[in-house]
Amino acid sequence: MHFDAIGRVPGDPILGLMEAYAQDPNPRKFDLGVGVYKDAQGLTPVLQSVKLAEQRLVDRQGSKTYIGGHGFAEFGRQINALVLGADSPLIAAQRVGATQTPGGTGALRLSADFIAQCLPGRGIWLSNPTWPIHETIFNIAGLKVSHYPYVGSDNRLDVEAMLAALRQVPKGDVVLLHACCHNPTGFDLSHDDWRRVLEVVRSRDLLPLIDFAYQGFGDGLEQDAWAVRLFANELPELLITSSCSKNFGLYSDRTGALIVCTRSAEKLIDVRSQLANIARNLWSTPPDHGAAVVATILGDADLKTLWADEVEGMRTRIAQLRSSLLQALEPHGLRERFAHIGEQRGMFSYTGLSPEQVKQLRDSHSVYMVGTGRANVAGIDATRLDSLAEAIAQVCK
Ligand code: PMP
């Protein structure tokens, strides 16, 4: 038969973890696995600003006809301003364009095919570790994937090793950088580190691709864009993948953009013609709903204020959970050992727990996290921090 030779591939380990969690009958279980934000009730709710925007759309939307290859123009304008700043000189010079994509993943896939087709022979450099889908997306597109170190054996950011490796990258290659809230580690570069990376990028003539999936979850909506804006203002060319999954809570609506900065308005038109052509063969035209919601929110002063407050609420809840967990670990004498949890940013923490400890946490305490020791801090139930700390202390004995 036609399908007889087809074998089975293992499922996504994080989704497998989700299933194992769902099947665990222990009512006192903890889900620190999959990367979605959770509120104090353990839910991933629709934001109020999104509900209000959706209500307006239901009332006003007159058609569901296709939108163009680059998506909804107003969404593109708004997302450029959100990422680069409304007063960005690139926007004024028409050196930047957004192509609407199905989530940040779609933007990464579009950039992978763009590099493969329009910049043949360029390799791509990913941090070690990185979000596992980075590895597969660029591989599938046929790019040579290499890695630069990011975290040392002491489970701390190792900027010197990162810079030393980047200095050896072949001229012209692409380097993928996480704008903030590095997934999976939670370790972010300081402003000084970013300036040093910029110098290497410049001296090796590298093309940065900045993955911006967590704007607003680190230090704030504007603060998190600092490095992206530095690179956009200092370099002639840049690729940025922006996701609205986390900060708008639009996970299932698949909303994101590939933002491209070029050295001239003229060149932007060339590059965008290629992107529209590639997108046409990937998903034809992008899904509209989430982008229409984002454009509605960002285009209305009141909705935008409400949304920014909601993002700030999510951000501060995560930051609070980090410090509360450290407090809960204190009586066990573990505060020092896990001090990095307080320094990391965003939803994730590379805890430094070993795969054996992670397994023990799961088997004996129903605490679910990824095998690498990555915990989703946003999944912590703040009312049960003491029992989480107790479980961690047990496996650290
Ligand atoms: N980049 C990183 C680093 C991510 O963690 C994610 C989401 N897990 C994405 C991109 C893509 O997000 P989405 O496709 O859900 O918008």
CSV table of C-alpha atoms and ligand atoms in Angstrom, one decimal:
chain,number,residue,atom,x,y,z
A,1,MET,CA,0.0,0.0,0.0
A,2,HIS,CA,1.1,3.6,-0.5
A,3,PHE,CA,1.5,4.4,3.1
A,4,ASP,CA,3.2,1.1,4.3
A,5,ALA,CA,6.7,2.5,4.4
A,6,ILE,CA,5.7,5.5,6.5
A,7,GLY,CA,6.9,5.2,10.1
A,8,ARG,CA,5.9,7.2,13.2
A,9,VAL,CA,7.7,10.2,14.5
A,10,PRO,CA,7.6,11.0,18.2
A,11,GLY,CA,5.1,13.7,19.2
A,12,ASP,CA,6.2,17.2,20.4
A,13,PRO,CA,7.6,16.5,23.9
A,14,ILE,CA,5.9,19.6,25.4
A,15,LEU,CA,2.5,18.6,24.1
A,16,GLY,CA,3.1,15.1,25.4
A,17,LEU,CA,3.8,16.6,28.8
A,18,MET,CA,0.5,18.5,28.6
A,19,GLU,CA,-1.4,15.2,28.0
A,20,ALA,CA,0.4,13.4,30.9
A,21,TYR,CA,-0.5,16.3,33.1
A,22,ALA,CA,-4.2,16.2,32.1
A,23,GLN,CA,-4.3,12.4,32.9
A,24,ASP,CA,-2.7,12.8,36.3
A,25,PRO,CA,-5.5,12.4,38.9
A,26,ASN,CA,-3.6,14.1,41.7
A,27,PRO,CA,-5.6,17.3,42.5
A,28,ARG,CA,-2.5,18.9,43.9
A,29,LYS,CA,-0.5,18.7,40.6
A,30,PHE,CA,1.5,21.6,39.1
A,31,ASP,CA,1.6,22.4,35.4
A,32,LEU,CA,4.9,24.2,34.7
A,33,GLY,CA,5.2,22.8,31.2
A,34,VAL,CA,3.6,24.3,28.2
A,35,GLY,CA,4.4,28.0,27.5
A,36,VAL,CA,1.1,29.8,27.9
A,37,TYR,CA,0.4,32.5,30.5
A,38,LYS,CA,-1.9,31.5,33.4
A,39,ASP,CA,-3.7,33.8,35.8
A,40,ALA,CA,-4.2,33.3,39.5
A,41,GLN,CA,-7.0,30.8,38.8
A,42,GLY,CA,-4.7,28.8,36.5
A,43,LEU,CA,-6.6,29.9,33.4
A,44,THR,CA,-5.5,31.5,30.1
A,45,PRO,CA,-8.3,34.0,29.7
A,46,VAL,CA,-9.3,36.1,26.8
A,47,LEU,CA,-8.1,39.7,27.6
A,48,GLN,CA,-10.8,42.2,28.2
A,49,SER,CA,-9.4,44.5,25.6
A,50,VAL,CA,-9.6,41.7,23.1
A,51,LYS,CA,-13.2,40.9,24.0
A,52,LEU,CA,-14.2,44.6,23.5
A,53,ALA,CA,-12.4,44.7,20.1
A,54,GLU,CA,-14.0,41.5,19.0
A,55,GLN,CA,-17.4,42.9,19.9
A,56,ARG,CA,-16.7,45.9,17.7
A,57,LEU,CA,-15.6,43.7,14.9
A,58,VAL,CA,-18.7,41.5,15.1
A,59,ASP,CA,-20.8,44.6,14.8
A,60,ARG,CA,-18.9,46.3,12.0
A,61,GLN,CA,-17.2,43.6,9.9
A,62,GLY,CA,-18.9,43.5,6.6
A,63,SER,CA,-17.0,40.9,4.7
A,64,LYS,CA,-14.6,38.0,5.2
A,65,THR,CA,-13.1,38.3,1.8
A,66,TYR,CA,-9.3,37.5,1.4
A,67,ILE,CA,-6.9,40.1,2.7
A,68,GLY,CA,-3.8,40.8,0.7
A,69,GLY,CA,-0.5,38.8,0.9
A,70,HIS,CA,1.0,41.2,3.4
A,71,GLY,CA,-2.2,41.2,5.4
A,72,PHE,CA,-4.2,44.1,6.8
A,73,ALA,CA,-2.3,47.3,6.1
A,74,GLU,CA,-3.5,48.9,9.4
A,75,PHE,CA,-2.2,46.0,11.4
A,76,GLY,CA,1.1,46.3,9.7
A,77,ARG,CA,1.3,50.0,10.5
A,78,GLN,CA,0.3,49.4,14.2
A,79,ILE,CA,2.7,46.5,14.7
A,80,ASN,CA,5.6,48.5,13.2
A,81,ALA,CA,4.9,51.3,15.6
A,82,LEU,CA,4.6,48.9,18.6
A,83,VAL,CA,7.9,47.2,17.8
A,84,LEU,CA,10.0,50.1,16.5
A,85,GLY,CA,8.3,53.0,18.3
A,86,ALA,CA,5.8,55.3,16.7
A,87,ASP,CA,8.5,57.9,16.2
A,88,SER,CA,10.9,55.5,14.5
A,89,PRO,CA,13.0,57.2,11.8
A,90,LEU,CA,12.6,54.0,9.7
A,91,ILE,CA,8.9,54.4,9.6
A,92,ALA,CA,9.3,58.0,8.5
A,93,ALA,CA,11.7,56.9,5.8
A,94,GLN,CA,9.5,54.0,4.7
A,95,ARG,CA,12.3,51.6,5.3
A,96,VAL,CA,10.2,49.2,7.2
A,97,GLY,CA,7.4,46.9,6.3
A,98,ALA,CA,5.4,44.2,8.2
A,99,THR,CA,4.0,41.1,6.6
A,100,GLN,CA,1.2,39.6,8.6
A,101,THR,CA,1.8,35.9,9.4
A,102,PRO,CA,0.0,33.0,11.2
A,103,GLY,CA,1.7,33.7,14.6
A,104,GLY,CA,5.4,34.1,15.3
A,105,THR,CA,5.9,30.6,14.0
A,106,GLY,CA,4.6,31.7,10.6
A,107,ALA,CA,6.9,34.7,10.6
A,108,LEU,CA,9.9,32.4,11.4
A,109,ARG,CA,8.9,30.0,8.6
A,110,LEU,CA,8.5,32.9,6.1
A,111,SER,CA,11.9,34.3,7.1
A,112,ALA,CA,13.5,30.8,6.7
A,113,ASP,CA,12.1,30.4,3.2
A,114,PHE,CA,13.1,34.0,2.4
A,115,ILE,CA,16.7,33.4,3.5
A,116,ALA,CA,16.8,30.1,1.6
A,117,GLN,CA,15.4,31.5,-1.6
A,118,CYS,CA,16.7,35.1,-1.7
A,119,LEU,CA,20.0,34.8,0.3
A,120,PRO,CA,21.2,31.4,-0.9
A,121,GLY,CA,24.3,29.9,0.9
A,122,ARG,CA,23.8,31.8,4.1
A,123,GLY,CA,23.8,29.7,7.2
A,124,ILE,CA,21.8,30.5,10.4
A,125,TRP,CA,23.2,30.6,13.9
A,126,LEU,CA,20.9,29.8,16.9
A,127,SER,CA,21.6,30.1,20.6
A,128,ASN,CA,22.3,26.9,22.4
A,129,PRO,CA,19.8,26.2,23.8
A,130,THR,CA,16.9,27.8,21.9
A,131,TRP,CA,13.2,27.2,21.3
A,132,PRO,CA,13.3,23.7,19.6
A,133,ILE,CA,11.1,24.8,16.7
A,134,HIS,CA,13.8,27.2,15.6
A,135,GLU,CA,16.0,24.2,14.9
A,136,THR,CA,13.4,22.4,12.8
A,137,ILE,CA,12.0,25.4,10.9
A,138,PHE,CA,15.4,26.4,9.6
A,139,ASN,CA,16.4,22.8,8.9
A,140,ILE,CA,13.3,22.1,6.9
A,141,ALA,CA,13.8,25.2,4.8
A,142,GLY,CA,17.2,23.8,3.9
A,143,LEU,CA,19.5,26.2,5.8
A,144,LYS,CA,22.7,25.1,7.4
A,145,VAL,CA,21.9,25.5,11.1
A,146,SER,CA,24.8,26.1,13.6
A,147,HIS,CA,24.9,27.2,17.2
A,148,TYR,CA,26.5,29.7,19.4
A,149,PRO,CA,26.8,29.1,23.2
A,150,TYR,CA,24.5,31.0,25.5
A,151,VAL,CA,24.4,29.3,28.9
A,152,GLY,CA,27.4,27.9,30.6
A,153,SER,CA,27.7,24.7,32.6
A,154,ASP,CA,27.0,26.7,35.7
A,155,ASN,CA,23.5,27.4,34.3
A,156,ARG,CA,24.3,31.1,33.9
A,157,LEU,CA,24.3,33.3,30.8
A,158,ASP,CA,27.8,33.1,29.2
A,159,VAL,CA,28.1,36.3,27.1
A,160,GLU,CA,31.9,35.9,26.6
A,161,ALA,CA,31.4,32.5,25.0
A,162,MET,CA,28.6,33.8,22.9
A,163,LEU,CA,30.6,36.8,21.6
A,164,ALA,CA,33.7,34.6,21.0
A,165,ALA,CA,31.6,32.2,18.9
A,166,LEU,CA,29.9,35.0,17.0
A,167,ARG,CA,33.3,36.5,16.1
A,168,GLN,CA,34.0,33.2,14.1
A,169,VAL,CA,30.7,33.2,12.2
A,170,PRO,CA,31.2,33.4,8.4
A,171,LYS,CA,30.6,36.8,7.0
A,172,GLY,CA,27.1,37.3,5.8
A,173,ASP,CA,25.5,34.6,7.8
A,174,VAL,CA,22.2,35.1,9.7
A,175,VAL,CA,22.2,35.2,13.5
A,176,LEU,CA,19.0,34.6,15.4
A,177,LEU,CA,18.7,36.6,18.6
A,178,HIS,CA,15.9,36.6,21.2
A,179,ALA,CA,14.8,40.2,21.8
A,180,CYS,CA,13.7,39.5,25.4
A,181,CYS,CA,12.5,36.7,27.7
A,182,HIS,CA,14.8,34.1,26.1
A,183,ASN,CA,13.0,30.8,25.6
A,184,PRO,CA,13.9,28.4,27.2
A,185,THR,CA,16.4,29.9,29.6
A,186,GLY,CA,14.9,33.3,30.8
A,187,PHE,CA,18.4,34.8,30.6
A,188,ASP,CA,18.5,38.1,28.7
A,189,LEU,CA,21.4,40.2,27.5
A,190,SER,CA,22.1,43.5,29.3
A,191,HIS,CA,22.2,46.7,27.3
A,192,ASP,CA,26.0,46.6,27.4
A,193,ASP,CA,25.9,43.0,26.1
A,194,TRP,CA,23.6,44.0,23.3
A,195,ARG,CA,25.9,46.8,22.3
A,196,ARG,CA,28.8,44.3,22.1
A,197,VAL,CA,26.7,41.9,20.0
A,198,LEU,CA,25.9,44.7,17.7
A,199,GLU,CA,29.6,45.5,17.2
A,200,VAL,CA,30.3,41.8,16.3
A,201,VAL,CA,27.3,41.8,13.9
A,202,ARG,CA,28.6,44.9,12.3
A,203,SER,CA,32.2,43.7,12.0
A,204,ARG,CA,31.2,40.3,10.6
A,205,ASP,CA,28.5,41.8,8.4
A,206,LEU,CA,25.9,39.4,9.8
A,207,LEU,CA,22.2,39.7,9.2
A,208,PRO,CA,20.3,39.6,12.5
A,209,LEU,CA,16.9,38.0,12.8
A,210,ILE,CA,15.4,39.0,16.1
A,211,ASP,CA,12.6,36.8,17.5
A,212,PHE,CA,10.3,39.0,19.5
A,213,ALA,CA,7.7,36.7,20.9
A,214,TYR,CA,7.3,38.2,24.4
A,215,GLN,CA,7.1,42.0,24.1
A,216,GLY,CA,5.8,43.3,27.4
A,217,PHE,CA,6.6,40.1,29.5
A,218,GLY,CA,10.1,41.1,30.5
A,219,ASP,CA,10.6,44.7,31.7
A,220,GLY,CA,7.6,46.4,30.0
A,221,LEU,CA,6.3,47.0,26.4
A,222,GLU,CA,8.7,49.8,25.6
A,223,GLN,CA,11.7,48.5,27.6
A,224,ASP,CA,11.5,45.1,26.0
A,225,ALA,CA,11.9,46.7,22.5
A,226,TRP,CA,15.1,48.4,23.5
A,227,ALA,CA,17.5,46.0,21.7
A,228,VAL,CA,15.3,45.7,18.6
A,229,ARG,CA,15.2,49.5,18.3
A,230,LEU,CA,19.0,49.7,18.8
A,231,PHE,CA,19.6,47.3,16.0
A,232,ALA,CA,17.0,48.9,13.7
A,233,ASN,CA,18.5,52.3,14.2
A,234,GLU,CA,22.1,51.2,14.0
A,235,LEU,CA,22.0,48.7,11.1
A,236,PRO,CA,20.9,49.1,7.5
A,237,GLU,CA,19.0,45.8,7.4
A,238,LEU,CA,17.2,43.7,9.9
A,239,LEU,CA,14.5,40.9,10.2
A,240,ILE,CA,12.2,40.9,13.2
A,241,THR,CA,9.6,38.2,13.9
A,242,SER,CA,6.8,39.5,16.1
A,243,SER,CA,4.2,37.4,17.8
A,244,CYS,CA,0.9,38.6,19.3
A,245,SER,CA,0.2,35.2,20.9
A,246,LYS,CA,1.4,36.0,24.4
A,247,ASN,CA,1.0,39.7,24.8
A,248,PHE,CA,-2.5,39.8,23.3
A,249,GLY,CA,-3.4,36.3,24.5
A,250,LEU,CA,-4.3,35.5,20.8
A,251,TYR,CA,-2.6,32.1,20.8
A,252,SER,CA,-5.2,30.2,18.7
A,253,ASP,CA,-5.9,33.1,16.4
A,254,ARG,CA,-2.4,32.8,14.9
A,255,THR,CA,-1.3,36.4,14.8
A,256,GLY,CA,2.1,37.7,14.1
A,257,ALA,CA,4.3,39.6,11.6
A,258,LEU,CA,7.6,39.4,9.8
A,259,ILE,CA,9.0,42.9,10.0
A,260,VAL,CA,11.7,43.7,7.5
A,261,CYS,CA,14.0,46.8,7.7
A,262,THR,CA,15.9,47.7,4.5
A,263,ARG,CA,18.5,50.4,3.7
A,264,SER,CA,16.1,52.3,1.4
A,265,ALA,CA,12.4,52.6,0.6
A,266,GLU,CA,13.1,51.4,-2.9
A,267,LYS,CA,14.7,48.1,-1.6
A,268,LEU,CA,11.8,47.5,0.7
A,269,ILE,CA,9.5,47.2,-2.3
A,270,ASP,CA,11.8,44.5,-3.8
A,271,VAL,CA,12.1,42.5,-0.6
A,272,ARG,CA,8.3,42.7,0.1
A,273,SER,CA,7.5,41.5,-3.4
A,274,GLN,CA,9.6,38.4,-2.6
A,275,LEU,CA,7.9,37.9,0.8
A,276,ALA,CA,4.4,38.2,-0.7
A,277,ASN,CA,5.4,35.6,-3.3
A,278,ILE,CA,6.8,33.2,-0.7
A,279,ALA,CA,3.8,33.6,1.6
A,280,ARG,CA,1.5,32.9,-1.3
A,281,ASN,CA,3.0,29.5,-1.6
A,282,LEU,CA,2.9,28.8,2.2
A,283,TRP,CA,-0.5,30.0,3.3
A,284,SER,CA,-1.8,32.1,0.4
A,285,THR,CA,-3.2,34.9,2.6
A,286,PRO,CA,-2.9,35.2,6.4
A,287,PRO,CA,-5.7,34.6,8.9
A,288,ASP,CA,-7.5,37.9,9.5
A,289,HIS,CA,-9.3,37.8,12.8
A,290,GLY,CA,-6.4,38.2,15.3
A,291,ALA,CA,-4.8,40.9,13.3
A,292,ALA,CA,-8.0,42.8,13.0
A,293,VAL,CA,-8.3,42.6,16.8
A,294,VAL,CA,-4.8,43.9,17.3
A,295,ALA,CA,-5.3,46.8,14.9
A,296,THR,CA,-8.6,47.7,16.6
A,297,ILE,CA,-6.9,47.7,20.0
A,298,LEU,CA,-3.8,49.6,19.0
A,299,GLY,CA,-5.8,52.1,16.9
A,300,ASP,CA,-8.0,53.2,19.8
A,301,ALA,CA,-6.5,55.1,22.7
A,302,ASP,CA,-8.8,53.7,25.4
A,303,LEU,CA,-8.5,50.1,24.2
A,304,LYS,CA,-4.8,50.5,23.9
A,305,THR,CA,-4.5,51.8,27.5
A,306,LEU,CA,-6.7,49.0,28.8
A,307,TRP,CA,-4.6,46.4,26.9
A,308,ALA,CA,-1.2,47.9,28.1
A,309,ASP,CA,-2.6,47.6,31.7
A,310,GLU,CA,-3.5,44.0,31.1
A,311,VAL,CA,0.0,43.2,29.7
A,312,GLU,CA,1.5,44.9,32.7
A,313,GLY,CA,-0.7,42.8,35.0
A,314,MET,CA,0.6,39.6,33.4
A,315,ARG,CA,4.2,40.8,33.5
A,316,THR,CA,4.0,41.8,37.2
A,317,ARG,CA,2.3,38.6,38.2
A,318,ILE,CA,5.2,36.6,36.7
A,319,ALA,CA,7.8,38.8,38.3
A,320,GLN,CA,6.0,38.4,41.7
A,321,LEU,CA,5.8,34.7,41.3
A,322,ARG,CA,9.6,34.6,40.8
A,323,SER,CA,10.3,36.5,44.0
A,324,SER,CA,7.6,34.5,45.9
A,325,LEU,CA,9.1,31.2,44.9
A,326,LEU,CA,12.5,32.4,46.1
A,327,GLN,CA,11.0,33.3,49.4
A,328,ALA,CA,9.3,29.9,49.7
A,329,LEU,CA,12.7,28.3,49.0
A,330,GLU,CA,14.4,30.3,51.7
A,331,PRO,CA,13.4,28.1,54.7
A,332,HIS,CA,14.9,25.1,52.8
A,333,GLY,CA,18.2,26.9,52.5
A,334,LEU,CA,17.8,27.0,48.7
A,335,ARG,CA,17.4,30.7,48.0
A,336,GLU,CA,21.0,31.3,47.0
A,337,ARG,CA,21.1,28.2,44.8
A,338,PHE,CA,18.1,29.4,42.8
A,339,ALA,CA,18.8,33.1,42.9
A,340,HIS,CA,19.0,33.1,39.1
A,341,ILE,CA,15.2,32.6,39.0
A,342,GLY,CA,14.9,36.2,40.3
A,343,GLU,CA,17.2,37.5,37.6
A,344,GLN,CA,15.6,35.8,34.6
A,345,ARG,CA,12.8,37.4,32.6
A,346,GLY,CA,9.6,36.3,31.0
A,347,MET,CA,7.6,33.1,31.6
A,348,PHE,CA,10.5,30.7,31.5
A,349,SER,CA,13.2,29.7,33.9
A,350,TYR,CA,16.0,27.3,33.3
A,351,THR,CA,15.9,26.1,36.9
A,352,GLY,CA,19.2,24.2,36.7
A,353,LEU,CA,17.3,21.0,37.9
A,354,SER,CA,18.7,17.9,36.2
A,355,PRO,CA,16.6,15.6,34.1
A,356,GLU,CA,16.6,13.1,36.9
A,357,GLN,CA,15.3,15.7,39.4
A,358,VAL,CA,12.7,16.8,36.8
A,359,LYS,CA,11.6,13.1,36.5
A,360,GLN,CA,11.4,12.7,40.3
A,361,LEU,CA,9.4,15.9,40.6
A,362,ARG,CA,6.9,14.5,38.1
A,363,ASP,CA,6.7,11.0,39.4
A,364,SER,CA,6.7,11.7,43.1
A,365,HIS,CA,5.2,15.2,43.4
A,366,SER,CA,3.1,15.6,40.2
A,367,VAL,CA,5.1,18.7,39.3
A,368,TYR,CA,5.3,18.8,35.5
A,369,MET,CA,8.1,20.7,33.7
A,370,VAL,CA,10.2,20.2,30.6
A,371,GLY,CA,13.0,17.6,30.9
A,372,THR,CA,15.7,20.2,30.4
A,373,GLY,CA,14.6,21.8,33.7
A,374,ARG,CA,12.7,24.6,32.0
A,375,ALA,CA,9.8,25.7,34.1
A,376,ASN,CA,6.9,28.0,33.1
A,377,VAL,CA,6.8,30.4,36.0
A,378,ALA,CA,3.4,31.7,34.9
A,379,GLY,CA,2.0,28.2,35.6
A,380,ILE,CA,2.8,28.3,39.3
A,381,ASP,CA,-0.2,28.4,41.7
A,382,ALA,CA,0.7,31.2,44.1
A,383,THR,CA,-1.5,29.7,46.8
A,384,ARG,CA,0.6,26.5,46.9
A,385,LEU,CA,4.1,27.9,46.7
A,386,ASP,CA,5.1,26.2,49.9
A,387,SER,CA,4.3,22.7,48.6
A,388,LEU,CA,6.1,23.5,45.4
A,389,ALA,CA,9.2,24.6,47.3
A,390,GLU,CA,8.9,21.5,49.5
A,391,ALA,CA,8.8,19.2,46.5
A,392,ILE,CA,11.9,21.0,45.0
A,393,ALA,CA,13.7,20.7,48.3
A,394,GLN,CA,12.9,16.9,48.4
A,395,VAL,CA,14.5,16.3,45.0
A,396,CYS,CA,17.5,18.6,45.8
A,397,LYS,CA,18.5,16.5,48.9
B,1,PMP,N1,9.5,32.3,19.2
B,1,PMP,C1,9.6,31.9,20.5
B,1,PMP,C2,10.9,32.0,21.2
B,1,PMP,C3,8.5,31.3,21.1
B,1,PMP,O1,8.7,30.9,22.4
B,1,PMP,C4,7.3,31.1,20.4
B,1,PMP,C5,6.1,30.5,21.1
B,1,PMP,N2,6.3,29.5,21.9
B,1,PMP,C6,7.2,31.6,19.1
B,1,PMP,C7,8.3,32.2,18.5
B,1,PMP,C8,6.0,31.5,18.2
B,1,PMP,O2,4.8,31.8,18.8
B,1,PMP,P1,3.4,31.7,18.0
B,1,PMP,O3,3.6,31.0,16.7
B,1,PMP,O4,2.6,31.0,18.9
B,1,PMP,O5,3.0,33.1,17.8
